[in-house]
Short mmCIF file of C-alpha atoms in Angstrom, two decimals:
data_model
loop_
_atom_site.label_atom_id
_atom_site.label_comp_id
_atom_site.label_asym_id
_atom_site.label_seq_id
_atom_site.Cartn_x
_atom_site.Cartn_y
_atom_site.Cartn_z
CA MET A 173 180.96 99.44 88.73
CA THR A 174 181.77 99.44 92.17
CA ALA A 175 183.40 102.23 94.54
CA GLY A 176 187.01 101.30 95.32
CA ARG A 177 187.98 101.97 98.79
CA MET A 178 189.80 104.39 99.44
CA THR A 179 192.71 103.75 101.02
CA GLY A 180 196.35 104.19 100.22
CA ASN A 181 197.18 101.85 103.38
CA PRO A 182 196.08 98.37 104.85
CA ALA A 183 196.44 100.04 107.70
CA SER A 184 195.10 103.40 107.64
CA ALA A 185 191.86 104.95 108.55
CA PRO A 186 189.71 105.56 104.84
CA THR A 187 189.23 108.50 102.95
CA ALA A 188 187.47 109.94 100.47
CA PRO A 189 188.51 112.05 97.22
CA ASP A 190 187.58 116.17 97.14
CA HIS A 191 184.97 115.90 94.88
CA ASP A 192 181.86 113.48 93.77
CA ARG A 193 182.97 110.27 91.55
CA ALA A 194 180.97 109.03 88.90
CA ARG A 195 177.50 107.55 89.95
CA GLY A 196 177.01 103.46 89.26
CA GLY A 197 179.04 102.55 93.14
CA ALA A 198 178.01 100.87 95.58
CA ALA A 199 178.31 100.45 99.46
CA LEU A 200 177.41 97.90 102.30
CA ILE A 201 175.67 99.75 105.46
CA ILE A 202 176.23 98.40 109.02
CA LEU A 203 173.52 99.42 111.04
CA ASP A 204 173.26 99.73 114.96
CA MET A 205 175.66 96.95 114.71
CA ILE A 206 178.00 97.75 117.36
CA ASN A 207 176.29 97.93 120.28
CA ASP A 208 175.75 97.26 124.58
CA PHE A 209 172.05 96.86 123.85
CA ASP A 210 171.77 98.26 127.23
CA PHE A 211 167.63 99.75 126.74
CA PRO A 212 164.22 98.12 126.77
CA GLY A 213 164.05 94.72 124.67
CA GLY A 214 168.03 95.13 124.55
CA HIS A 215 167.97 91.91 124.65
CA VAL A 216 165.68 90.10 122.69
CA LEU A 217 167.02 92.07 119.92
CA GLU A 218 170.59 90.70 120.86
CA ALA A 219 169.11 87.60 120.77
CA LYS A 220 167.92 87.84 116.91
CA ALA A 221 171.46 90.69 116.01
CA ARG A 222 173.32 87.37 117.25
CA ARG A 223 171.30 85.31 114.28
CA ILE A 224 172.30 86.77 111.63
CA ALA A 225 176.08 89.23 113.24
CA SER A 226 177.73 85.74 111.04
CA GLY A 227 175.51 86.27 108.18
CA ILE A 228 177.10 89.95 107.54
CA ALA A 229 180.31 89.16 108.56
CA SER A 230 180.05 87.39 105.35
CA LEU A 231 178.50 89.41 103.01
CA ARG A 232 181.29 92.06 104.71
CA ALA A 233 184.09 89.78 103.22
CA GLN A 234 182.03 89.51 99.43
CA ALA A 235 182.33 93.53 99.78
CA GLU A 236 185.66 93.95 100.38
CA ARG A 237 186.92 90.87 97.19
CA SER A 238 184.95 93.20 95.82
CA ARG A 239 186.46 96.81 97.00
CA LEU A 240 182.77 98.21 97.79
CA PRO A 241 183.28 100.37 100.85
CA VAL A 242 182.22 99.21 103.88
CA ILE A 243 179.85 102.32 106.07
CA TYR A 244 179.06 101.53 110.05
CA VAL A 245 176.58 104.03 110.88
CA ASN A 246 176.28 103.34 114.91
CA ASP A 247 173.96 104.97 116.85
CA ASN A 248 175.89 107.23 119.56
CA PHE A 249 173.86 106.23 122.66
CA GLY A 250 173.63 108.72 124.08
CA GLU A 251 177.68 109.47 124.09
CA TRP A 252 177.38 112.82 122.04
CA HIS A 253 181.52 113.54 122.60
CA SER A 254 182.27 109.82 121.42
CA GLU A 255 183.41 108.17 118.40
CA LYS A 256 184.38 105.67 117.38
CA SER A 257 186.61 103.16 119.63
CA ARG A 258 185.09 104.31 122.38
CA LEU A 259 181.57 103.08 121.03
CA VAL A 260 183.55 99.77 119.96
CA GLU A 261 185.30 99.61 124.01
CA ILE A 262 181.29 99.62 125.43
CA ALA A 263 180.54 96.94 123.50
CA LEU A 264 183.21 95.40 123.54
CA ALA A 265 183.16 95.12 127.74
CA ALA A 266 179.73 94.01 128.12
CA GLY A 267 180.11 90.99 126.16
CA SER A 268 178.73 91.82 122.51
CA GLU A 269 178.83 89.08 120.81
CA VAL A 270 177.73 91.19 117.64
CA ALA A 271 180.50 93.70 118.58
CA ARG A 272 182.39 90.69 118.57
CA ALA A 273 181.96 89.33 115.19
CA LEU A 274 181.11 92.51 113.19
CA ARG A 275 184.33 95.04 114.85
CA PRO A 276 184.90 97.43 112.24
CA ASN A 277 188.20 96.80 110.16
CA PRO A 278 190.69 99.95 110.12
CA ASP A 279 189.68 100.69 106.63
CA ASP A 280 185.95 100.27 107.73
CA TYR A 281 184.45 104.29 107.43
CA PHE A 282 182.36 105.29 110.49
CA ILE A 283 179.66 107.57 110.58
CA ILE A 284 177.66 108.40 114.01
CA LYS A 285 173.94 108.92 113.87
CA PRO A 286 171.82 110.90 117.04
CA LYS A 287 168.64 109.65 115.00
CA PHE A 288 167.41 106.89 114.09
CA SER A 289 167.86 107.56 109.62
CA GLY A 290 171.47 106.52 108.81
CA LEU A 291 171.17 110.03 106.04
CA TYR A 292 169.82 112.04 108.51
CA ALA A 293 172.12 115.09 110.90
CA THR A 294 175.18 113.01 109.05
CA ASN A 295 178.34 113.51 106.75
CA LEU A 296 177.03 110.31 105.01
CA PRO A 297 175.23 112.28 102.26
CA VAL A 298 178.35 113.89 101.36
CA LEU A 299 180.76 110.54 101.48
CA LEU A 300 178.45 108.74 98.68
CA PRO A 301 178.40 110.85 96.36
CA LYS A 302 182.19 110.96 97.49
CA LEU A 303 182.91 107.04 96.50
CA GLY A 304 180.61 107.60 93.69
CA VAL A 305 177.96 105.06 95.73
CA SER A 306 174.12 105.08 93.99
CA ARG A 307 173.34 101.95 95.23
CA LEU A 308 172.88 100.76 98.80
CA ILE A 309 172.99 97.24 100.31
CA VAL A 310 171.43 97.98 104.41
CA THR A 311 172.09 95.41 106.39
CA GLY A 312 171.64 95.41 110.29
CA ILE A 313 168.91 96.66 112.98
CA ALA A 314 166.22 96.89 113.72
CA THR A 315 164.36 96.43 111.21
CA ASP A 316 161.67 99.11 111.28
CA MET A 317 163.32 101.73 112.98
CA CYS A 318 166.96 102.69 111.27
CA VAL A 319 166.88 100.09 109.03
CA LEU A 320 163.61 101.51 107.31
CA PHE A 321 164.54 105.04 108.33
CA THR A 322 167.68 104.82 107.16
CA ALA A 323 165.87 102.74 103.37
CA ALA A 324 162.90 105.76 103.28
CA ASP A 325 165.97 108.53 102.94
CA ALA A 326 168.02 106.35 100.80
CA HIS A 327 164.99 106.10 98.32
CA MET A 328 164.05 109.77 98.43
CA ARG A 329 167.97 110.41 96.89
CA ASP A 330 167.28 107.57 94.28
CA TYR A 331 169.92 105.52 95.92
CA ALA A 332 169.15 101.59 94.53
CA LEU A 333 168.37 99.52 97.10
CA TRP A 334 169.14 95.40 99.30
CA VAL A 335 167.81 95.08 102.20
CA PRO A 336 168.67 91.48 102.45
CA SER A 337 165.30 89.89 104.78
CA ASP A 338 168.00 87.31 106.30
CA LEU A 339 170.82 90.34 107.82
CA VAL A 340 168.18 92.86 109.64
CA ALA A 341 166.40 92.25 112.84
CA GLY A 342 163.81 93.77 114.75
CA GLU A 343 162.11 93.24 118.07
CA ASP A 344 159.08 92.35 117.37
CA ASP A 345 158.85 89.98 114.07
CA ASP A 346 155.71 91.26 112.58
CA ARG A 347 156.46 94.53 112.73
CA ALA A 348 159.94 93.81 110.95
CA ALA A 349 158.24 91.95 108.44
CA ALA A 350 155.56 94.51 107.37
CA ALA A 351 158.98 96.98 107.00
CA LEU A 352 160.58 94.91 104.95
CA ASP A 353 157.11 94.55 102.30
CA ILE A 354 156.52 98.57 102.87
CA MET A 355 160.62 98.64 101.55
CA ALA A 356 159.81 96.45 99.21
CA LYS A 357 156.57 97.44 97.53
CA SER A 358 155.83 101.74 98.36
CA MET A 359 160.28 101.67 97.96
CA GLY A 360 161.24 99.14 95.20
CA ALA A 361 163.86 97.52 97.53
CA GLU A 362 165.33 94.16 96.75
CA ILE A 363 164.67 92.05 100.14
CA ALA A 364 165.83 88.69 98.57
CA ALA A 365 168.17 86.93 101.65
CA SER A 366 171.86 86.52 100.93
CA ALA A 367 171.37 83.02 100.50
CA THR A 368 169.96 83.67 97.12
CA LEU A 369 171.48 86.49 95.66
CA ASP A 370 175.15 88.05 96.00
CA CYS A 371 176.51 91.43 95.68
CA ALA A 372 177.99 90.48 92.13
CA ALA A 373 174.42 89.30 90.89
CA TRP A 374 172.69 92.26 91.99
CA LEU A 375 174.77 94.90 90.80
CA ALA A 376 174.50 92.74 87.29
CA ARG A 377 171.43 92.77 86.82
CA LEU A 378 170.87 96.95 87.95
CA ASP A 379 173.62 96.95 85.54
CA ARG A 380 171.54 95.50 82.88
CA GLU A 381 168.19 97.32 83.98
CA GLY A 382 170.69 101.07 83.52
CA HIS A 383 170.18 101.64 86.97
CA ARG A 384 172.87 104.27 87.74
#
């Protein structure tokens, strides 16, 4: 089962139903990739984010073909009065190749988070049930921080997780590998690379296993 992209007009902002839908849908989460990388260690992380951006774009295309919601979950980078267009503008003005490659579409959801987890103090825990989503594909940065914290919060809420190992990145490769190991062994997350697994195959397997 997939959660439809709730748009009446392709050029309009995304909407969601008033009431929760039945579980079983999936969504693609893109974490912190709209980014100017203007922070200590940012140049290292930016180089790694560039390497995963095209793969995330390909997975986003898969999600769109399957009518799965695409949800950007992004840090506010200290812009407490900010919103989607402002954050995109800042990243593009800084010359971010990552933001240019993954610029949100008008019908993508965009959630601003104040801390590491996309589910902490945001409206994501309200949005997902309204879309009928109980399966999350988590991509982006950083593997050992925002990806890990978001996955942990999702696991506690009984979401099935796929964290493609080739579509997440961290500043330190050893910490990133350790974080993926925790997600796989402690949270039951699938961490197969997107080169060996696609959306349809992962969702079909969950259906066979009876995960809702």
